[in-house]
Coordinates of C-alpha atoms in Angstrom, one line a residue:
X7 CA -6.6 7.4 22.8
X8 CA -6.0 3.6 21.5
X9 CA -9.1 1.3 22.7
X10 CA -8.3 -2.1 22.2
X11 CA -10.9 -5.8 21.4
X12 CA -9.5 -9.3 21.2
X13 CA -11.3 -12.2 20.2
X14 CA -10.4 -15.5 18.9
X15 CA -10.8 -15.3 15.4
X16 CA -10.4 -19.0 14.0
X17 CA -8.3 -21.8 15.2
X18 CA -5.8 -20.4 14.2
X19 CA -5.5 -16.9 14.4
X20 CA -6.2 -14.5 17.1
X21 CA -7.2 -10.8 16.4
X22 CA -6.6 -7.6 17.6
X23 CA -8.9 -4.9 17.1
X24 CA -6.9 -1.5 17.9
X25 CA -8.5 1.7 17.5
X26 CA -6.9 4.8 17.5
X27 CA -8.9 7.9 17.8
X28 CA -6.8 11.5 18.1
X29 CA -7.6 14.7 20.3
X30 CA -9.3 17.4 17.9
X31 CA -6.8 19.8 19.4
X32 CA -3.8 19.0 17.9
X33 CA -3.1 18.4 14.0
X34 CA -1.5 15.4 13.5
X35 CA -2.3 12.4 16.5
X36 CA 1.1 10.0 17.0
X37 CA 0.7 6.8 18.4
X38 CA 2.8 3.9 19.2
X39 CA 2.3 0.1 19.7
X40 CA 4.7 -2.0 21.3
X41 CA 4.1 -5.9 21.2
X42 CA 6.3 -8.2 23.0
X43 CA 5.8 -12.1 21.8
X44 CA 6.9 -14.9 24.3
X45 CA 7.4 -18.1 22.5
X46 CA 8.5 -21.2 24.6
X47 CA 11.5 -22.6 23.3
X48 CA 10.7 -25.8 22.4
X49 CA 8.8 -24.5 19.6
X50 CA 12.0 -23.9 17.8
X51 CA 11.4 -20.6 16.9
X52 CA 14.4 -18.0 16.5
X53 CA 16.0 -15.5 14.1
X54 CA 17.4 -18.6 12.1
X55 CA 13.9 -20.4 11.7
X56 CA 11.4 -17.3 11.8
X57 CA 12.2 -14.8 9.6
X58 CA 11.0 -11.3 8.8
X59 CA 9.0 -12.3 5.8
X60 CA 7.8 -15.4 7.6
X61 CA 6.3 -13.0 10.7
X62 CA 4.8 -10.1 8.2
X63 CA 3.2 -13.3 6.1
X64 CA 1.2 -14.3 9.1
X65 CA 0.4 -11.1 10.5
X66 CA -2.7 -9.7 8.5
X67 CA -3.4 -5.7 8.9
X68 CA -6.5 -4.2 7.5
X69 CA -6.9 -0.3 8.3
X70 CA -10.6 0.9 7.9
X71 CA -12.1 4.2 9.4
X72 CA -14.0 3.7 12.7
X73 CA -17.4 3.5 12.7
X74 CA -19.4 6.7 13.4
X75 CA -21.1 6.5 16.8
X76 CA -25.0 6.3 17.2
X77 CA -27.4 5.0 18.9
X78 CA -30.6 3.3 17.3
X79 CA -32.7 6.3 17.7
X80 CA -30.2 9.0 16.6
X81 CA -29.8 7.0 13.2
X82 CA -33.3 8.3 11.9
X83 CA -34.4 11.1 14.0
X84 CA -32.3 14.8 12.7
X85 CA -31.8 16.2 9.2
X86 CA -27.8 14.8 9.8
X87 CA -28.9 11.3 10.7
X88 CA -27.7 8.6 8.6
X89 CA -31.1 7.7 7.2
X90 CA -31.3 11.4 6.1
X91 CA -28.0 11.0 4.3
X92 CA -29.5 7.6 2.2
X93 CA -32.2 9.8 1.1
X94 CA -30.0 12.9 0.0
X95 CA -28.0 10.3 -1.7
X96 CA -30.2 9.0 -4.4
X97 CA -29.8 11.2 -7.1
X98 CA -25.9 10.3 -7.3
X99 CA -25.4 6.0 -8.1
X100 CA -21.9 6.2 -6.2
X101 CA -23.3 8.0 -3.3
X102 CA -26.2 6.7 -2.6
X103 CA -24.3 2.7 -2.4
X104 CA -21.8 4.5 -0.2
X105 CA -24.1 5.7 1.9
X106 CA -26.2 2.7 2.2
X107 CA -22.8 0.7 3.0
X108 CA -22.1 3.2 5.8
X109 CA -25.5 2.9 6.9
X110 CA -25.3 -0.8 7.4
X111 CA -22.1 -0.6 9.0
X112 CA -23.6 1.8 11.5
X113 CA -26.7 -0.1 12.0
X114 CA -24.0 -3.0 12.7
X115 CA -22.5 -1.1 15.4
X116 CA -25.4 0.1 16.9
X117 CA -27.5 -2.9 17.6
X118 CA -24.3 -4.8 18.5
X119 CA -23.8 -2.2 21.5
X120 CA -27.1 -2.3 22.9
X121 CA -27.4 -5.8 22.9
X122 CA -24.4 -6.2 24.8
X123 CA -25.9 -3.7 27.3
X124 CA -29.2 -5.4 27.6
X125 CA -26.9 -9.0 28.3
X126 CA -24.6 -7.5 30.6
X127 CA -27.5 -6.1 33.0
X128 CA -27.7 -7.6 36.2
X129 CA -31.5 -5.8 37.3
X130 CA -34.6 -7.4 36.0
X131 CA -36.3 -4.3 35.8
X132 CA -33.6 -2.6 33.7
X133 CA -33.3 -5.0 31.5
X134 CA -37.0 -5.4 30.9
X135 CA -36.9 -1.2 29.6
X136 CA -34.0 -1.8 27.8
X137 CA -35.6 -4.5 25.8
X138 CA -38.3 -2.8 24.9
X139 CA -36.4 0.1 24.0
X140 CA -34.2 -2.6 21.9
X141 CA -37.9 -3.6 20.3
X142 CA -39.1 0.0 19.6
X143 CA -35.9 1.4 18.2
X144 CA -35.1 -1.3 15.9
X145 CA -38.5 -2.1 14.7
X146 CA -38.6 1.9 13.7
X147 CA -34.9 1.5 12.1
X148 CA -36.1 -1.5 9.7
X149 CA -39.6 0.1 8.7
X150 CA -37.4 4.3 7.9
X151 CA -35.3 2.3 5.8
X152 CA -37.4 0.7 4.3
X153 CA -39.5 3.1 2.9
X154 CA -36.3 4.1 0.6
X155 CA -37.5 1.3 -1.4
X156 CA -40.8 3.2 -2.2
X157 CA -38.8 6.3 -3.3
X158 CA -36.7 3.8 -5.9
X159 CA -37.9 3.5 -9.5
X160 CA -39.3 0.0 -10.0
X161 CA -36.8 0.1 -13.2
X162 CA -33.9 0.9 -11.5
X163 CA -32.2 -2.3 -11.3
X164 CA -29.0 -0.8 -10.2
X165 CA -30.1 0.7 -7.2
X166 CA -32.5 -1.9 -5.9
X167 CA -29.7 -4.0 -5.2
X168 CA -27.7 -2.0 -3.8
X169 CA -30.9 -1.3 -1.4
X170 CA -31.6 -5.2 -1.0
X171 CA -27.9 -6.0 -0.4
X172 CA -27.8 -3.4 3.0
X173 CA -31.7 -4.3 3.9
X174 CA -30.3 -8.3 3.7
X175 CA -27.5 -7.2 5.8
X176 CA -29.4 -5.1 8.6
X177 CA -32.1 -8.1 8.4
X178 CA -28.8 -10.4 9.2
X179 CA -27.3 -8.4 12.0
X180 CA -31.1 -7.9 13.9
X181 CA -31.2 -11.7 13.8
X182 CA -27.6 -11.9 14.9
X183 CA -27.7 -9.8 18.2
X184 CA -31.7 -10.4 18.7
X185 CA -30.5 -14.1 19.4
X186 CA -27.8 -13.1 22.1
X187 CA -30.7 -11.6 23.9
X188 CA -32.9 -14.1 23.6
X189 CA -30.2 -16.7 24.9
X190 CA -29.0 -14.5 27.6
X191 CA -32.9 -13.8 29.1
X192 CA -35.1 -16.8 28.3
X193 CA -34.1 -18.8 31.1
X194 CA -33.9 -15.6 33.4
X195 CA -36.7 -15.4 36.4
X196 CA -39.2 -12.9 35.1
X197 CA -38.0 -12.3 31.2
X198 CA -40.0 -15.0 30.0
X199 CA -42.4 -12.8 28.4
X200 CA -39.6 -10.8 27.1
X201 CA -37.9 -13.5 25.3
X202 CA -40.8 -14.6 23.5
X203 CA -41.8 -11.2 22.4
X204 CA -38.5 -11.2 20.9
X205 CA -38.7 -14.6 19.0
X206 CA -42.1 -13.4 17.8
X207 CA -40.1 -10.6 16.6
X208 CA -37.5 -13.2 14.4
X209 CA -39.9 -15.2 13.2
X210 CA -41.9 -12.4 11.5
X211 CA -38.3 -11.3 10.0
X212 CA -37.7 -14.8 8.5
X213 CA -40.7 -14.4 7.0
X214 CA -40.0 -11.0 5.7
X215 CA -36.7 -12.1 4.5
X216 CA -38.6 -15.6 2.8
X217 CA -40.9 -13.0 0.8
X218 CA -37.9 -11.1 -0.4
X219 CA -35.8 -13.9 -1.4
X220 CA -33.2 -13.1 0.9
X221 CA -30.7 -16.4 2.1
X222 CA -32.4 -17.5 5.6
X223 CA -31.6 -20.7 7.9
X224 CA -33.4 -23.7 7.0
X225 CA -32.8 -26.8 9.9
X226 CA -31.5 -29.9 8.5
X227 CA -31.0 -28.5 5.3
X228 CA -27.0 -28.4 4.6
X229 CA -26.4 -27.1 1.3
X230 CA -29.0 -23.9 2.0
X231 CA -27.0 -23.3 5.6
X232 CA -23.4 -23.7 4.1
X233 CA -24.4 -21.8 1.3
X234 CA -26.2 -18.9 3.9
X235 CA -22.3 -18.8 5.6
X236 CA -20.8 -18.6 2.5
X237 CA -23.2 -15.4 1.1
X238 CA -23.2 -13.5 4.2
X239 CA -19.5 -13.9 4.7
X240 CA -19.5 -11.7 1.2
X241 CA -21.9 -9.4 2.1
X242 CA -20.4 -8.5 5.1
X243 CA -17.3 -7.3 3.2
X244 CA -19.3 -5.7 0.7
X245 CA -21.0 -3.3 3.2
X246 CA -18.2 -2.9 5.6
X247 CA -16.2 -1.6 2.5
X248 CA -17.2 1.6 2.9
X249 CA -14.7 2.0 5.9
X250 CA -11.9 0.6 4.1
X251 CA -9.2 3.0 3.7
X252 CA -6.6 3.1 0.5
X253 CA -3.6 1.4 1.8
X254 CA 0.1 1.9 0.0
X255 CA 3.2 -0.4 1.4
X256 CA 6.6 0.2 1.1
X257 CA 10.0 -1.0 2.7
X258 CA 10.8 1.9 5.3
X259 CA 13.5 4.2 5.0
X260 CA 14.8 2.4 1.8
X261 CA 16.9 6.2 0.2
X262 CA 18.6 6.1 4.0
X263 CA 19.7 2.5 4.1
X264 CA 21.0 2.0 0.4
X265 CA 22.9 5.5 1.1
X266 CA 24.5 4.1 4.4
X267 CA 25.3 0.7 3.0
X268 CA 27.1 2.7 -0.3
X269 CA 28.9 5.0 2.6
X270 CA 30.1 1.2 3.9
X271 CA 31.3 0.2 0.7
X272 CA 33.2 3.0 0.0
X273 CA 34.6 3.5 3.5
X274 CA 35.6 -0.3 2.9
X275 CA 37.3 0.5 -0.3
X276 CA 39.1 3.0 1.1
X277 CA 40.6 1.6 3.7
X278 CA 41.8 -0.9 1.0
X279 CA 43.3 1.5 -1.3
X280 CA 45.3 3.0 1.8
X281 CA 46.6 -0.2 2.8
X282 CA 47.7 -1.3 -0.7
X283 CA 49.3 2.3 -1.6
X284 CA 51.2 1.9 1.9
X285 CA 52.4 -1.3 1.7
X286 CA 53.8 -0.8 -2.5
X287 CA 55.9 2.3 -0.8
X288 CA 57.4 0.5 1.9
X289 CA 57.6 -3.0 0.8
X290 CA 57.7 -2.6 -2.8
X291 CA 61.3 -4.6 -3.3
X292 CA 58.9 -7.8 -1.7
X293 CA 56.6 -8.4 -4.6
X294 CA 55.5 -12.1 -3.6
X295 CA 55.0 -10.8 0.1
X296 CA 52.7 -7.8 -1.0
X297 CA 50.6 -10.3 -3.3
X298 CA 49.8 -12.5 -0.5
X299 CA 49.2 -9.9 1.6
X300 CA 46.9 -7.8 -0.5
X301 CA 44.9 -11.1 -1.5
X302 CA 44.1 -11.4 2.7
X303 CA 43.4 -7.3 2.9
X304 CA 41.1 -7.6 0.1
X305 CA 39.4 -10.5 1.2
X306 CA 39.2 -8.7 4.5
X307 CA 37.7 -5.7 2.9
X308 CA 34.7 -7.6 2.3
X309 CA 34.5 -8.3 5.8
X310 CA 35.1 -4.9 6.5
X311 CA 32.0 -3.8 4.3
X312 CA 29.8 -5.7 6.1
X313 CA 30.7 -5.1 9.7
X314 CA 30.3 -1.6 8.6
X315 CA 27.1 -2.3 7.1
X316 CA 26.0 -4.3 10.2
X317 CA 26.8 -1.0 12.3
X318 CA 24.9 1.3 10.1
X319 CA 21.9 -0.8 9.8
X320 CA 22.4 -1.1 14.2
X321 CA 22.2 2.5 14.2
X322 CA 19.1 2.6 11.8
X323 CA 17.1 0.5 13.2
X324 CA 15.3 2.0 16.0
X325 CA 14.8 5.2 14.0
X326 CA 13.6 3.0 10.7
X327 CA 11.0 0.4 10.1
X328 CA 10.5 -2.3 8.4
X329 CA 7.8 -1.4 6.6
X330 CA 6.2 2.1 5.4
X331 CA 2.2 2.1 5.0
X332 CA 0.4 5.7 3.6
X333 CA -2.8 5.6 4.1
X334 CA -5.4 7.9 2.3
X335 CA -9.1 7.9 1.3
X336 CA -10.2 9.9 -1.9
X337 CA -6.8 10.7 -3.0
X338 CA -6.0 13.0 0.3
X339 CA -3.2 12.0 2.5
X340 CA -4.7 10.8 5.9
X341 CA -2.2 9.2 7.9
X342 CA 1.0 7.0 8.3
X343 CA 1.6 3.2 10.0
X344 CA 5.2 2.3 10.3
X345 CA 5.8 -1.4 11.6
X346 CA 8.8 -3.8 12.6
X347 CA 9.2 -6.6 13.8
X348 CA 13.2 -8.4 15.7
X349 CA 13.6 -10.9 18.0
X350 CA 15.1 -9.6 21.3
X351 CA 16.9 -10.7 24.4
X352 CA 15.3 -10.5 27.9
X353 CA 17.6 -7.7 29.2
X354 CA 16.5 -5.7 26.8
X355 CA 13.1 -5.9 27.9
X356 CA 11.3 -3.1 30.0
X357 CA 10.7 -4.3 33.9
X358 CA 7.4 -3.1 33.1
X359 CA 6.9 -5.4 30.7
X360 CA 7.8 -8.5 32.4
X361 CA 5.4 -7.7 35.6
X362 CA 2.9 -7.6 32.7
X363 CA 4.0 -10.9 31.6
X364 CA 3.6 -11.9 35.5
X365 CA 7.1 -13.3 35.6
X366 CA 10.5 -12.9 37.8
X367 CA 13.3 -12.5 36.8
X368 CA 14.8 -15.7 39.1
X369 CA 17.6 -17.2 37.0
X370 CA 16.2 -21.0 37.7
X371 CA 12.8 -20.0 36.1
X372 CA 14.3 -18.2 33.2
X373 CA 16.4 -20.9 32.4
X374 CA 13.5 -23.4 32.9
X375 CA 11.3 -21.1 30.2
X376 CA 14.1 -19.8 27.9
X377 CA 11.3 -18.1 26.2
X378 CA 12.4 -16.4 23.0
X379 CA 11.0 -13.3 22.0
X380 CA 10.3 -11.3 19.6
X381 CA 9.5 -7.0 20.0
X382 CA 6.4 -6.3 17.3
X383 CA 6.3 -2.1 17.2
X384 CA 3.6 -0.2 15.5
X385 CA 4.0 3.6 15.0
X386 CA 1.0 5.6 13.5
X387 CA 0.6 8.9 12.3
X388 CA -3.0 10.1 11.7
X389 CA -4.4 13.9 10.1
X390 CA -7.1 14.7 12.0
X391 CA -8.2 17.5 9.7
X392 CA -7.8 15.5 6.4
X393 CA -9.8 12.5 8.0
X394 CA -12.6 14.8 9.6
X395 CA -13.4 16.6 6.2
X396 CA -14.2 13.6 3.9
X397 CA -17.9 12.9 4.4
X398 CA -20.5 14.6 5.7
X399 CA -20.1 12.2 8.9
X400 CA -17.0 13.2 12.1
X401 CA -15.0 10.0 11.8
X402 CA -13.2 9.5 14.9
X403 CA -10.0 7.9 14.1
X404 CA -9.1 4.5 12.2
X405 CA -9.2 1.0 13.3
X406 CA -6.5 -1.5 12.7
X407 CA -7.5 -5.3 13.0
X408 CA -4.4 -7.3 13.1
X409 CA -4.8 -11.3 12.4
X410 CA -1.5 -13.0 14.1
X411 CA -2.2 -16.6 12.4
X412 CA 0.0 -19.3 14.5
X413 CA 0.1 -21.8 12.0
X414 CA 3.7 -21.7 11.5
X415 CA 4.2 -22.0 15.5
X416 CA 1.7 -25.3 15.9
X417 CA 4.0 -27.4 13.4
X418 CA 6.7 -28.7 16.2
X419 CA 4.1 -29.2 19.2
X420 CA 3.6 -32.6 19.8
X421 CA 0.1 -34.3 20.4
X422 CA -2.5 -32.2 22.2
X423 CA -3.1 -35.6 24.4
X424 CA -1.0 -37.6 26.3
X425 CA -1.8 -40.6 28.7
X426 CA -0.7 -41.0 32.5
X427 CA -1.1 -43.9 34.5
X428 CA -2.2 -43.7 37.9
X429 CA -3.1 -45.5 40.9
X430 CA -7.0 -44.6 41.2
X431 CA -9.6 -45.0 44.0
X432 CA -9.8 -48.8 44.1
X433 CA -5.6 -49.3 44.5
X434 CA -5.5 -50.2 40.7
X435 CA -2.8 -48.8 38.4
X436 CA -5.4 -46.8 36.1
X437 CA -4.4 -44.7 32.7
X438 CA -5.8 -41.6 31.8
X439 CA -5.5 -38.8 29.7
X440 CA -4.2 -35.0 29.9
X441 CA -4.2 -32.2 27.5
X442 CA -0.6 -30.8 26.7
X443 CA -1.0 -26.9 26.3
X444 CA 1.3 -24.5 25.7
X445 CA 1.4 -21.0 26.3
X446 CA 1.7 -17.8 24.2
X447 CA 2.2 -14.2 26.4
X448 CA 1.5 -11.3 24.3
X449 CA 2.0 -8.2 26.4
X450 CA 1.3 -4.7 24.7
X451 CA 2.1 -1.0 25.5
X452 CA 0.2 1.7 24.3
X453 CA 1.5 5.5 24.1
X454 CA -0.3 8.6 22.3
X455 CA 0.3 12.0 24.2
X456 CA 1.6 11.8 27.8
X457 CA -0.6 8.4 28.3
X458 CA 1.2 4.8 28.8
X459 CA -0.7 2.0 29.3
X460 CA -0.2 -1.9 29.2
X461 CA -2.1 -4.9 28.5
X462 CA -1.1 -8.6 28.8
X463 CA -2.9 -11.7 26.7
X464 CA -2.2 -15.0 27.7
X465 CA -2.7 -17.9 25.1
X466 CA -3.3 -21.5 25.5
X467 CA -2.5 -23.4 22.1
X468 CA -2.0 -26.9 21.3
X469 CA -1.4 -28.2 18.2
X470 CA -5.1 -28.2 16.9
X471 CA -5.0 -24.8 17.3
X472 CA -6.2 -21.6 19.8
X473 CA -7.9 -22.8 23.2
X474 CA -8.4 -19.6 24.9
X475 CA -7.2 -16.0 25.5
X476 CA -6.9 -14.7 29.1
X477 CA -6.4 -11.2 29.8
X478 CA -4.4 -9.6 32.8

């Protein structure tokens, strides 16, 4: 199946969070993601001003495994559970940091879903057992882990930071998500107590983390917060790295197309060679008339060569991609991501597609929006046997966060204000001021197996950048 996130990442960039995860029943898992891009047309943006390279330099891909999936509880209880893996890992340096990386990655993932349960319930009740559950499991996370630190050799530099880098990290993330709850429930009838048990809860971690030296929030203090932003920012990378898969891109299909644009050259050439050798025979007694004419044939040779070109890279192009990505992990082989990106007229667009982007097909509107567009596909292979027999843990399938950064489109909006004057409540001409917005429609399509499905983003930018994402 492909599960899909989107978030606003900066100001300028928006991310999509695709996962792909295959059936166990077949082999290799084939998927295939379809974006279309609606661009108003006063933004100037076309074949002419947009190029390929342009598109691929502000679209960002990074390919990581998905997370493994468990609960709070499940990551210490079982001789399989990821705390039992840190342990089996010490003896080996490379394992044990990969499996403390994975650990805090997991730990991530876990407390992240649960508070997001615990926010989203409605009943008092529920959400009352759900926080102490929250309390119970991760206060019995923090103190498994970290007993590890007891089973390190005091000497053993290398290994105690590789333990004080994930403990830092966990200690970051329970702050991180602890907080949601604790804004979502303290001003809720009857979770009072809650919330305060849960503040008690950070405040006895910021001391923890002020006894181990580890970065912590200090109010009014600048340098220590930017500083804080700055470390963690690392340190989230550092763990997460663990999921990172070996990536290796390549111009797609590159044998094919320099054999069909040699076929083009050749057929060009030939036709040349035919019409000189005809034209010697039969107007050989007209030497000044065959020189002019050969100097037009040969300059329509090249002409010829590239039409034919043109027809071969036509035929190409829905089989070939721009670009060719193999992706492995330890050497092995796991998978394939093929992507390319044109700019395409309406008619060629599914009907599908244009419901999605919840407008007709009226030829007053379409002339009013002119929108140009531009067809982002996305084909990926993965090898669910190769990726399921890496590690000791069942990953799923892959994730692919694409970052489309829309600096490039901001540069010919005009000012996000403008003033109009008005007659107001009083009968006085008054002047005031509206935002100007405009809007990006992303609409995607989603195929693996016999499944099609379709989502639509809508984006309001003005020149200072990203003001929301709406979703159909």
């Amino acid at each position: 199946m492909i599960d899909i996130q989107t978030k606003i990442h900066d100001k300028f960039s928006i991310e999509f969070k695709v996962g792909f995860s295959g059936s166990d029943d077949v082999k290799i898992n084939h998927f295939d993601v379809n974006s279309w891009i609606f661009i108003p047309n006063s933004l100037y943006i076309n074949k002419a001003t947009y190029s390929k390279d342009r598109f691929y330099t502000d679209v960002k891909s990074n390919i990581r495994l998905l997370t493994p999936s468990y609960t709070l509880k499940q990551m210490v209880e079982g001789d399989d559970a990821p705390m039992q893996q840190v342990i089996d890992s010490l003896p080996d340096i490379n394992e044990f940091e990969f499996q403390m990386k994975l650990f805090g990655s997991i730990f991530k993932s876990s407390i992240r879903n649960i508070s997001a349960i615990i926010i989203k319930e409605k009943d008092t009740d529920a959400a009352k057992r759900l926080c102490d559950e929250f309390i119970a499991d991760t206060q019995t996370v923090l103190k498994a882990y970290r007993m590890v630190f007891g089973m390190i050799d005091p000497k053993d530099e290398a290994r105690l930071v590789k333990f004080r880098f994930t403990d830092e990290f966990i200690s970051h993330q329970l702050q991180i998500q602890t907080m949601k709850v604790i804004k979502a429930l303290q001003h809720r009838e009857g979770m009072e107590d809650t919330a305060k048990t849960l503040i008690d809860i950070l405040r006895k971690e910021t001391d923890y983390k002020i006894a181990k030296g580890y970065s912590h929030v200090i109010i009014n203090d600048e340098l220590n917060n930017r500083e804080l932003v700055n470390h963690h920012s690392k340190l989230k990378k550092y763990i997460e790295s663990a999921l990172y898969l070996n990536v290796n891109t390549t111009q797609d299909g590159q044998a094919v197309k320099q054999i069909s644009f040699s076929l083009a050259a050749g057929l060009a050439m030939m036709v040349y060679l035919l019409i000189t050798t005809l034209f010697q025979k039969y107007w050989g007694n007209y030497p000044n008339l065959i020189f002019f004419i050969l100097v037009i044939f040969y300059i329509l040779k090249d002409r010829i060569k590239e039409l034919t070109r043109w027809m071969f890279a036509y035929q190409l192009k829905d089989r070939y991609y721009d670009n060719k990505t193999v992706i492995s992990i330890n050497g092995n082989h796991v998978g394939v991501m093929k992507e390319g990106m044109d700019f395409i007229s309406e008619d060629k667009v599914p009907d599908e597609v244009m419901q999605e982007r919840s407008r007709t097909r009226l030829e007053v509107e379409n002339k009013l929006l002119d929108e140009k567009i531009i067809l982002y596909r996305k084909r990926v292979e993965i090898d669910n046997d190769v990726l399921g027999n890496q590690y000791n843990y069942d990953f799923k399938g892959i994730n692919d966060i694409i970052r489309y950064h829309i600096n490039y489109l901001t540069k010919k909006m005009d000012n996000p204000e403008t003033f109009i004057d008005c007659i107001d409540d009083k009968g006085e001409v008054s002047t005031i001021t509206a935002n100007r917005v405009y809007y990006l429609h992303i609409v995607m399509q989603f195929k693996w197996e016999d499944h099609v499905e379709y989502r639509a983003f809508h984006v309001s930018v003005n020149r200072n950048g990203i003001l929301d994402i709406k979703t159909n």
